[in-house]
Coordinates of C-alpha atoms and ligand atoms in Angstrom, one line a residue:
X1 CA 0.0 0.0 0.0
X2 CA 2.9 2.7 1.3
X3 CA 4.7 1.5 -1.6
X4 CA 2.1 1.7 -4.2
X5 CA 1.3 5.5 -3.0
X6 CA 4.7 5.9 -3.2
X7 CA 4.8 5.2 -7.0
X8 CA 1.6 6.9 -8.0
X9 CA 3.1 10.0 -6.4
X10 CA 6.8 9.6 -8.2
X11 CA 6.0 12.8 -10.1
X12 CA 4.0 14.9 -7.8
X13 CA 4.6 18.7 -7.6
X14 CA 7.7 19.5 -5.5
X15 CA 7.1 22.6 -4.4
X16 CA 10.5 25.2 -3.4
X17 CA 8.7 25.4 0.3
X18 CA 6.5 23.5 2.1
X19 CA 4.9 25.3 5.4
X20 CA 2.3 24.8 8.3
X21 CA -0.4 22.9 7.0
X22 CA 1.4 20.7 5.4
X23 CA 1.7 19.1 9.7
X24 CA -1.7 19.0 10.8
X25 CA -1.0 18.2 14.3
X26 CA 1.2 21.7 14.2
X27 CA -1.2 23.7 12.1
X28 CA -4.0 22.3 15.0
X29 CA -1.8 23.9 17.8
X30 CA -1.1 27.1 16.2
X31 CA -4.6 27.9 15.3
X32 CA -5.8 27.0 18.6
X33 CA -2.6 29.5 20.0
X34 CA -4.0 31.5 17.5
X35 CA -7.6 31.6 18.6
X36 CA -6.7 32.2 22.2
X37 CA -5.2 35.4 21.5
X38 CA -8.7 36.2 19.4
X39 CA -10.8 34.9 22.5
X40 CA -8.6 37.6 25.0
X41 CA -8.3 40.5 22.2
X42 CA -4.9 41.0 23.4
X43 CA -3.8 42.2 20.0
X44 CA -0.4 44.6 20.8
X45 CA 1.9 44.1 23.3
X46 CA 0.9 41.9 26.3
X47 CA 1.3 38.8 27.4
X48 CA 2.2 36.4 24.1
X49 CA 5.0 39.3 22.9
X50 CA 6.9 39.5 26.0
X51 CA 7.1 35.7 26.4
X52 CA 8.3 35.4 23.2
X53 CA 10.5 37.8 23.3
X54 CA 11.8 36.2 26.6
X55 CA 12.3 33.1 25.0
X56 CA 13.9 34.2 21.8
X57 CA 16.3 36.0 24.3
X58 CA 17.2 32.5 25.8
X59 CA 17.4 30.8 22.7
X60 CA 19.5 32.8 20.9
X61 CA 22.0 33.4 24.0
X62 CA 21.1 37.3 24.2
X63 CA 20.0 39.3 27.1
X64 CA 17.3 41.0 24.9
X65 CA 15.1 40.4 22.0
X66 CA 12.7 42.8 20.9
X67 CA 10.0 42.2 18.3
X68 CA 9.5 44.3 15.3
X69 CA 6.9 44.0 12.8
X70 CA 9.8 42.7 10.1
X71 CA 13.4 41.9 9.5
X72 CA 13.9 45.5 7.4
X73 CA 12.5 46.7 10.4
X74 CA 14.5 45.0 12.6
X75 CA 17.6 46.5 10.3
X76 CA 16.4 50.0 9.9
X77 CA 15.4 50.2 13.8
X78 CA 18.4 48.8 14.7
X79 CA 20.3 51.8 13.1
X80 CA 18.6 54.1 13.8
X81 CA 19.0 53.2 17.5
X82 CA 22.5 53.4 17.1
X83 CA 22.2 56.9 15.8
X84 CA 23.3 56.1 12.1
X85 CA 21.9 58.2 9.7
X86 CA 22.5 61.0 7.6
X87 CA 26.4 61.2 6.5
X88 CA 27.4 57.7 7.9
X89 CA 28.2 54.8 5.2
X90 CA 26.9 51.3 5.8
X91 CA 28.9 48.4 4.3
X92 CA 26.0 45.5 3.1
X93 CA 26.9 42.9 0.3
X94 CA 25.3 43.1 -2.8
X95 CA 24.1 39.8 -2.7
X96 CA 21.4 39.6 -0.5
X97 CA 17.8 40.2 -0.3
X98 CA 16.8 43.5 -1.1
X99 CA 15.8 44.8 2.6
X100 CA 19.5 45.2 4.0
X101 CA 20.3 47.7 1.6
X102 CA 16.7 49.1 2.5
X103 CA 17.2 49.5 5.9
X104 CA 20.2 51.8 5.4
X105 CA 18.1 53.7 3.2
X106 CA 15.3 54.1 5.6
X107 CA 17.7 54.9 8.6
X108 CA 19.2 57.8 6.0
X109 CA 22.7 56.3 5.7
X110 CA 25.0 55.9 2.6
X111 CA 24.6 52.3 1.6
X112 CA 28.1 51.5 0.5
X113 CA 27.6 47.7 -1.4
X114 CA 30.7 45.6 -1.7
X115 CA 31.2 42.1 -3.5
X116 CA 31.1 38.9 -1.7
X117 CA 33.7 36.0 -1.0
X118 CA 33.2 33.0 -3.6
X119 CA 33.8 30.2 -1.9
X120 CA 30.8 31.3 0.7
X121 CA 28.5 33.8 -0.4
X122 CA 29.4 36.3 2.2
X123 CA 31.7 39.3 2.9
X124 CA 34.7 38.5 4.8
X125 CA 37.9 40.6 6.8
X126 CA 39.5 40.8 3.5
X127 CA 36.1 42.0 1.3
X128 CA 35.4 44.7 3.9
X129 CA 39.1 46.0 4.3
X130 CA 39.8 47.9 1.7
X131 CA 36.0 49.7 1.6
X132 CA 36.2 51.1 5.0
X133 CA 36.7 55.2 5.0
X134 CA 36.2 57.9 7.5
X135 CA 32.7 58.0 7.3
X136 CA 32.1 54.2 7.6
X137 CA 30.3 53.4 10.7
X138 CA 28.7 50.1 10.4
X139 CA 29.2 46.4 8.6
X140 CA 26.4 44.1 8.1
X141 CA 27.3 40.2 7.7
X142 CA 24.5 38.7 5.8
X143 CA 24.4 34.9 6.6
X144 CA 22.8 33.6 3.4
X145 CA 21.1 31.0 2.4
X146 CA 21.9 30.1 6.5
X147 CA 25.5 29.4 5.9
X148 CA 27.5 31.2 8.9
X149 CA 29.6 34.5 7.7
X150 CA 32.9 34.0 9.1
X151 CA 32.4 36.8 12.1
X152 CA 35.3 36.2 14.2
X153 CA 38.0 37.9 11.8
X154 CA 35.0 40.5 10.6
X155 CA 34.7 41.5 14.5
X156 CA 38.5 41.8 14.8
X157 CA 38.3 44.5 12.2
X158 CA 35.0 46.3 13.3
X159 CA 36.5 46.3 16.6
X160 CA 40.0 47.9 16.0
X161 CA 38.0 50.1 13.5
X162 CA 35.7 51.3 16.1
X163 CA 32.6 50.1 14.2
X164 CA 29.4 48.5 14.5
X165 CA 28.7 44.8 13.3
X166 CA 25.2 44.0 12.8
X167 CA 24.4 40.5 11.6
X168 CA 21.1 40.3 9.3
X169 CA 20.2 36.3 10.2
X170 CA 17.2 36.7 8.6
X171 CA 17.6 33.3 6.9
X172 CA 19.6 31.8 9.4
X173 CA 17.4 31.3 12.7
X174 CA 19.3 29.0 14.9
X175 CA 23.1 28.8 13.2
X176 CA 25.7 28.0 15.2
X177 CA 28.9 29.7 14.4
X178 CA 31.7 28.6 17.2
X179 CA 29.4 27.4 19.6
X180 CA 27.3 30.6 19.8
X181 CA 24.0 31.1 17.7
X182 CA 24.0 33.6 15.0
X183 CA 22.7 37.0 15.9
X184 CA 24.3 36.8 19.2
X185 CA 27.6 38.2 18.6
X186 CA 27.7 41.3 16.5
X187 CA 26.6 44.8 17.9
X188 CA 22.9 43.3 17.7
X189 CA 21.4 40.7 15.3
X190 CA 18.2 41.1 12.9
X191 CA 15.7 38.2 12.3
X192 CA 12.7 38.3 10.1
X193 CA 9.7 35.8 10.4
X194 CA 8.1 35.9 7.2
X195 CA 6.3 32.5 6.6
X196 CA 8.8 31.0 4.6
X197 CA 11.6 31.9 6.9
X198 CA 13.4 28.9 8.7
X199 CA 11.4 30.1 12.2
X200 CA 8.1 32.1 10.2
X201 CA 5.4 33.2 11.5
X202 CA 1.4 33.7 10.1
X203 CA 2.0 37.0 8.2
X204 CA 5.2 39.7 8.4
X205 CA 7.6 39.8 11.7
X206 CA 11.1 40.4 13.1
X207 CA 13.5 40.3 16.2
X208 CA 16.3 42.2 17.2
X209 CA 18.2 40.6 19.8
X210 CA 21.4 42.1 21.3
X211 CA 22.8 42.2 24.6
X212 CA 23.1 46.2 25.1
X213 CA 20.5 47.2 27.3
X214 CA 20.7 50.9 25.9
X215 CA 20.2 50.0 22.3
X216 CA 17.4 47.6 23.2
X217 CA 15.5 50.1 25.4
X218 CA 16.3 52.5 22.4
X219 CA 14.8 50.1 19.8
X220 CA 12.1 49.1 22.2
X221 CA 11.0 53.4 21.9
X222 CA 11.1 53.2 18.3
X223 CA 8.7 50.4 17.7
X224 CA 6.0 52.6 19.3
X225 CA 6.4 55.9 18.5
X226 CA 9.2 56.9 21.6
X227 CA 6.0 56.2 24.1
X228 CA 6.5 55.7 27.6
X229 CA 4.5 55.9 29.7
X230 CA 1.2 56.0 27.6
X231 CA 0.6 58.8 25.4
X232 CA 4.0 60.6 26.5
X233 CA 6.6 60.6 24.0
X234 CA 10.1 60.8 24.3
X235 CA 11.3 60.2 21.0
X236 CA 10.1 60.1 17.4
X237 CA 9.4 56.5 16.4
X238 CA 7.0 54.5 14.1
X239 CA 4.6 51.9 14.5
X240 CA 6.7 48.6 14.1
X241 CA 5.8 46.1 17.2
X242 CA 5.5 42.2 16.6
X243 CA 1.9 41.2 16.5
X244 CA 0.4 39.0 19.6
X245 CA -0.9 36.6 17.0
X246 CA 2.7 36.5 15.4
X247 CA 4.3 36.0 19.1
X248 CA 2.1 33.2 19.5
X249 CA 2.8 31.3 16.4
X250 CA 6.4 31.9 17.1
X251 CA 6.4 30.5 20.5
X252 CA 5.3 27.7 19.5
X253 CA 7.2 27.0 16.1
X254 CA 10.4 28.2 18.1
X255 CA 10.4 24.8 20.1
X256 CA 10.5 23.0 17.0
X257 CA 13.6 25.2 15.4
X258 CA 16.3 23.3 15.5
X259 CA 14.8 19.9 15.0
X260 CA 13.6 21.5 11.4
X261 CA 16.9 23.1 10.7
X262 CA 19.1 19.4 11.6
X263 CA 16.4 18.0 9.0
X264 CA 17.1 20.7 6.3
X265 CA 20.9 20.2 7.1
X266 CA 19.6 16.3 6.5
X267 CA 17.7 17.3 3.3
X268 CA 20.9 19.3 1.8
X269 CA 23.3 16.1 2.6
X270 CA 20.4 13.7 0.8
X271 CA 20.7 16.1 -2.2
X272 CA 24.5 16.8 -1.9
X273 CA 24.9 12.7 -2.4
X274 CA 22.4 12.5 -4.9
X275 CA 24.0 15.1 -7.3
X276 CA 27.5 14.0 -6.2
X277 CA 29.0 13.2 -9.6
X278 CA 26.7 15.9 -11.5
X279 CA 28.3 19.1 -13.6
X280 CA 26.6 21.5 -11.0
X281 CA 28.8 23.2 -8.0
X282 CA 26.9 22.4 -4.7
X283 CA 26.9 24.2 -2.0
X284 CA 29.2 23.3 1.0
X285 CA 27.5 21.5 3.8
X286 CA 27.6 21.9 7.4
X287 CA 30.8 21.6 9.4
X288 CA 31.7 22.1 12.9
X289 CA 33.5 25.6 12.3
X290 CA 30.9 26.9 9.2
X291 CA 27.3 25.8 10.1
X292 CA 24.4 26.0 7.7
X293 CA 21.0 26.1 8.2
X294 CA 20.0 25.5 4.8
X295 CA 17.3 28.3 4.5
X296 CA 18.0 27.5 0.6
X297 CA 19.9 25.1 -0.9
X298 CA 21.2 26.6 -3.8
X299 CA 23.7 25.0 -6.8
X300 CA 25.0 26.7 -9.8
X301 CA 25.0 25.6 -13.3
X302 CA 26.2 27.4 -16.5
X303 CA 22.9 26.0 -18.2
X304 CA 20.3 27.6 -14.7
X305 CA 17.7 28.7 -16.9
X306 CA 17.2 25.7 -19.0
X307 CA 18.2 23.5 -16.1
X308 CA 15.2 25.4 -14.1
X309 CA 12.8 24.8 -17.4
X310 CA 13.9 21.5 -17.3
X311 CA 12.5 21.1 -13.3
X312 CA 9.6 22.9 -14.0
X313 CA 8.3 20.4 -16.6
X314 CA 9.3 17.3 -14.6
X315 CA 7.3 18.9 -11.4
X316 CA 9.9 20.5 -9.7
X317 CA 10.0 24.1 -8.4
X318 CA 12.9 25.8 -8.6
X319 CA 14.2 29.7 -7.6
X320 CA 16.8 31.9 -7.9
X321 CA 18.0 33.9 -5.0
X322 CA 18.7 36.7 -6.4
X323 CA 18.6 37.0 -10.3
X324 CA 19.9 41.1 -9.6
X325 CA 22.3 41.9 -7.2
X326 CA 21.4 45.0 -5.7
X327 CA 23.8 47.3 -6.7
X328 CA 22.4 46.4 -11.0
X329 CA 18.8 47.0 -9.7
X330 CA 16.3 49.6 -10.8
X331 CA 15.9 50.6 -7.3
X332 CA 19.8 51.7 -6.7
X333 CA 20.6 52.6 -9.8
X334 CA 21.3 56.2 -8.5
X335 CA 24.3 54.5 -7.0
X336 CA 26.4 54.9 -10.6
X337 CA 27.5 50.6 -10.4
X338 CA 27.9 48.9 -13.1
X339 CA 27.9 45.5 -14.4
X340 CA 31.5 44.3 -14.2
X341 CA 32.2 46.3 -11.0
X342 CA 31.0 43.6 -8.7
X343 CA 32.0 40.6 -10.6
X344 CA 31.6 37.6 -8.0
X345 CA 27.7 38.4 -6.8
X346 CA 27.3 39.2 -10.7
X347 CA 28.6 35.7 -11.7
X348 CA 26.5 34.3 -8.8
X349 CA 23.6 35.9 -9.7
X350 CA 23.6 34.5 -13.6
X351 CA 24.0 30.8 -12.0
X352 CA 22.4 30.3 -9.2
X353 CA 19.5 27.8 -8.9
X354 CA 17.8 27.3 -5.4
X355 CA 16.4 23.5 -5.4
X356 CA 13.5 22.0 -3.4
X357 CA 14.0 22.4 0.7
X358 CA 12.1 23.0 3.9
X359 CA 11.5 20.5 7.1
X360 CA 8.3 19.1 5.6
X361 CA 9.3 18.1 2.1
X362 CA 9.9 14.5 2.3
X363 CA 12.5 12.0 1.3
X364 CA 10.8 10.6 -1.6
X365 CA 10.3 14.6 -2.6
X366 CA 14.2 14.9 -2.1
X367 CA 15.0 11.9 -4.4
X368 CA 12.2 12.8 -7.3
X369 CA 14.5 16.5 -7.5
X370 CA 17.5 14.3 -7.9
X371 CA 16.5 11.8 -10.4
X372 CA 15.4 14.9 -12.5
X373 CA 18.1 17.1 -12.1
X374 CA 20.4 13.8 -13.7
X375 CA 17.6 13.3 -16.7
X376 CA 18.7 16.8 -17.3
X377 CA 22.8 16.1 -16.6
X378 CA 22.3 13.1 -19.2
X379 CA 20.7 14.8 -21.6
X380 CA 23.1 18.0 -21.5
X381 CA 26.1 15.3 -21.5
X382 CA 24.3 13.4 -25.1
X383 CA 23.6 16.4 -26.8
X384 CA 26.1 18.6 -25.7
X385 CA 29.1 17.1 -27.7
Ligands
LIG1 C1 13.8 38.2 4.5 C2 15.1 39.0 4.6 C3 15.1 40.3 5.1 C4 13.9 41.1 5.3 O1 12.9 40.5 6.1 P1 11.3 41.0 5.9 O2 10.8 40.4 7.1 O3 10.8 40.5 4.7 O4 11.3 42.5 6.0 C5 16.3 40.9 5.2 N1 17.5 40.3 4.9 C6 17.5 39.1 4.4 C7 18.8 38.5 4.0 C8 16.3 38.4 4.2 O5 16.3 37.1 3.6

């Protein structure tokens, strides 16, 4: 019988992400979290926020975590409390999602975008060194794709520099990088709960956790309009606070974070094997000094888009994280870059392929992705000559 369903469903849809409902005994809990915040009407603040942001706090190893309404929140916030704006530069790598080079923006800083290291994804000592000037006065890390920045020799250089490292672990929830999670151990870290994020919630949300007491009471003003106590404002915020309903899907998915990222890391070593002698470049797995949390799982191929059209007819989702790096989009081209002038995140960007991955997508999903992805390495190898 398991078997037979098993072979009827050989060429399901893969889809790039599975989420909630695909555990019904999860998706149960959270609504029922979920209606109990409904049943109180304790919408803002309260109880569900500050235990979440309690435990977030413990989990991640921080003495605070305040929640925000989203990660470029959580970015912009976390500037602004640390009173960067107007004149300062802000180093970000050019590949990454969008929002870190937003939240500079929005905090009024000069977004200073630098190319990335190729053997990880990420800016390192030796990217960063030779873009720092007088005016620089912050570097933010981005762990993509959940693979650990190397922070150590980046917080040698912040620190001697007398600058600010903020890490944006927005897709890294839970990485370990030498024995302390990520987000612990720059100036502060930003998370973003979007549903698809390793920890996501029911809608839009971020954390920023840190272990300054004056930044987080700053950042904690911020998120509501500079108000305490009630209607008596000290500073000039916005309104950017976690949602109850959020808090309370969180608290509950948070219990479950690190079982789901150990099977993602599982899923990536399935695929790694599977595609073991294929023409694509996989991405490193995890290893006691570089942990990876797999948020994506992402090869390259000199053949993406007909690899990805391919996939897509065999029932496999595919993506590509990111097919612009920022400094080649619409939305910075007042920044004067070129293509050519950030050649590694250019490159990456023209081959990257993010396959199948999540903590619900199953082994028989896992080995469907592989058995296509060789249909396509065969038929490359016969008719490419
Ligand atoms: C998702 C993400 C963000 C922004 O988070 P939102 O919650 O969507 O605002 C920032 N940086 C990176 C690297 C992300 O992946």
């Amino acid at each position: 019988m398991a078997v037979a369903s098993r072979q009827e469903h050989t060429r399901d849809q893969v889809p790039l992400t599975r989420l909630d409902n695909a555990d019904p005994q999860l998706f149960a809990s959270l609504m029922s979290a979920v209606e109990l915040v409904a049943t109180a009407g304790a919408f803002t603040e309260g109880d569900e926020l500050e235990a979440f942001e309690t435990e977030f706090a413990d989990y991640c190893g921080t003495t605070h975590a305040i929640g925000v309404s989203s990660g470029t929140e959580a970015l912009a916030l976390t500037l602004r409390a640390l009173n960067i704006g107007h004149g300062d530069e802000v180093i970000v790598p050019t590949n990454s999602f969008i929002a870190t080079a937003e939240a500079v923006t929005l905090a009024g800083a000069e977004l200073r975008l630098i190319d990335v290291d190729p053997a990880t994804n990420t800016i390192t000592a030796d990217t960063v060194a030779s873009h720092l000037t007088s005016r620089t006065r912050c570097v933010i890390p981005v762990h993509l794709y959940g693979r650990t920045a190397d922070l150590d020799p980046l917080l040698e250089l912040t620190r001697t520099s007398g600058l600010h490292l903020v890490e944006d672990a927005c897709q890294a929830h839970g990485a370990i990088y030498r024995g302390r999670r990520v987000g612990s151990i720059g100036t502060a870290g930003c998370f973003s709960f979007y549903p698809a994020k390793n920890l996501g919630g029911w809608g839009d949300g971020g954390a920023i956790v840190t272990n300054d007491s004056a930044l987080a009471e700053h950042v904690r003003l911020l998120r509501a309009h500079g108000e305490h106590p009630r209607y008596y404002h000290r500073l000039r915020g916005t309104t950017a606070r976690l949602d109850a309903l959020q808090a309370a899907v969180l608290r509950i998915k948070l219990r479950h974070l690190d079982t789901w990222n150990q099977r993602r890391r599982s899923i990536a070593e399935l695929l790694s094997e599977h595609l073991e002698h294929s023409p694509f470049t996989l991405p490193q797995l995890a290893s006691d000094d570089q942990d990876h949390v797999f948020h994506q799982y992402v090869i390259l191929s000199d053949q993406r888009d007909a690899l990805r059209d391919h996939l897509k007819r065999h029932g496999v989702a595919s993506g590509v994280h990111y097919p612009v790096p920022i400094h080649l989009s619409d939305a910075y081209a007042s920044l004067g870059l070129a293509t050519g002038d950030l050649p590694v995140a250019e490159n990456h960007a023209n081959r990257c392929c993010s396959l199948p991955i999540s903590p619900f997508h199953t082994d028989s999903d896992i080995t469907q992705v592989a058995q296509v992805m060789h249909e396509f390495d065969a038929a490359g190898a016969s008719s490419g000559g």
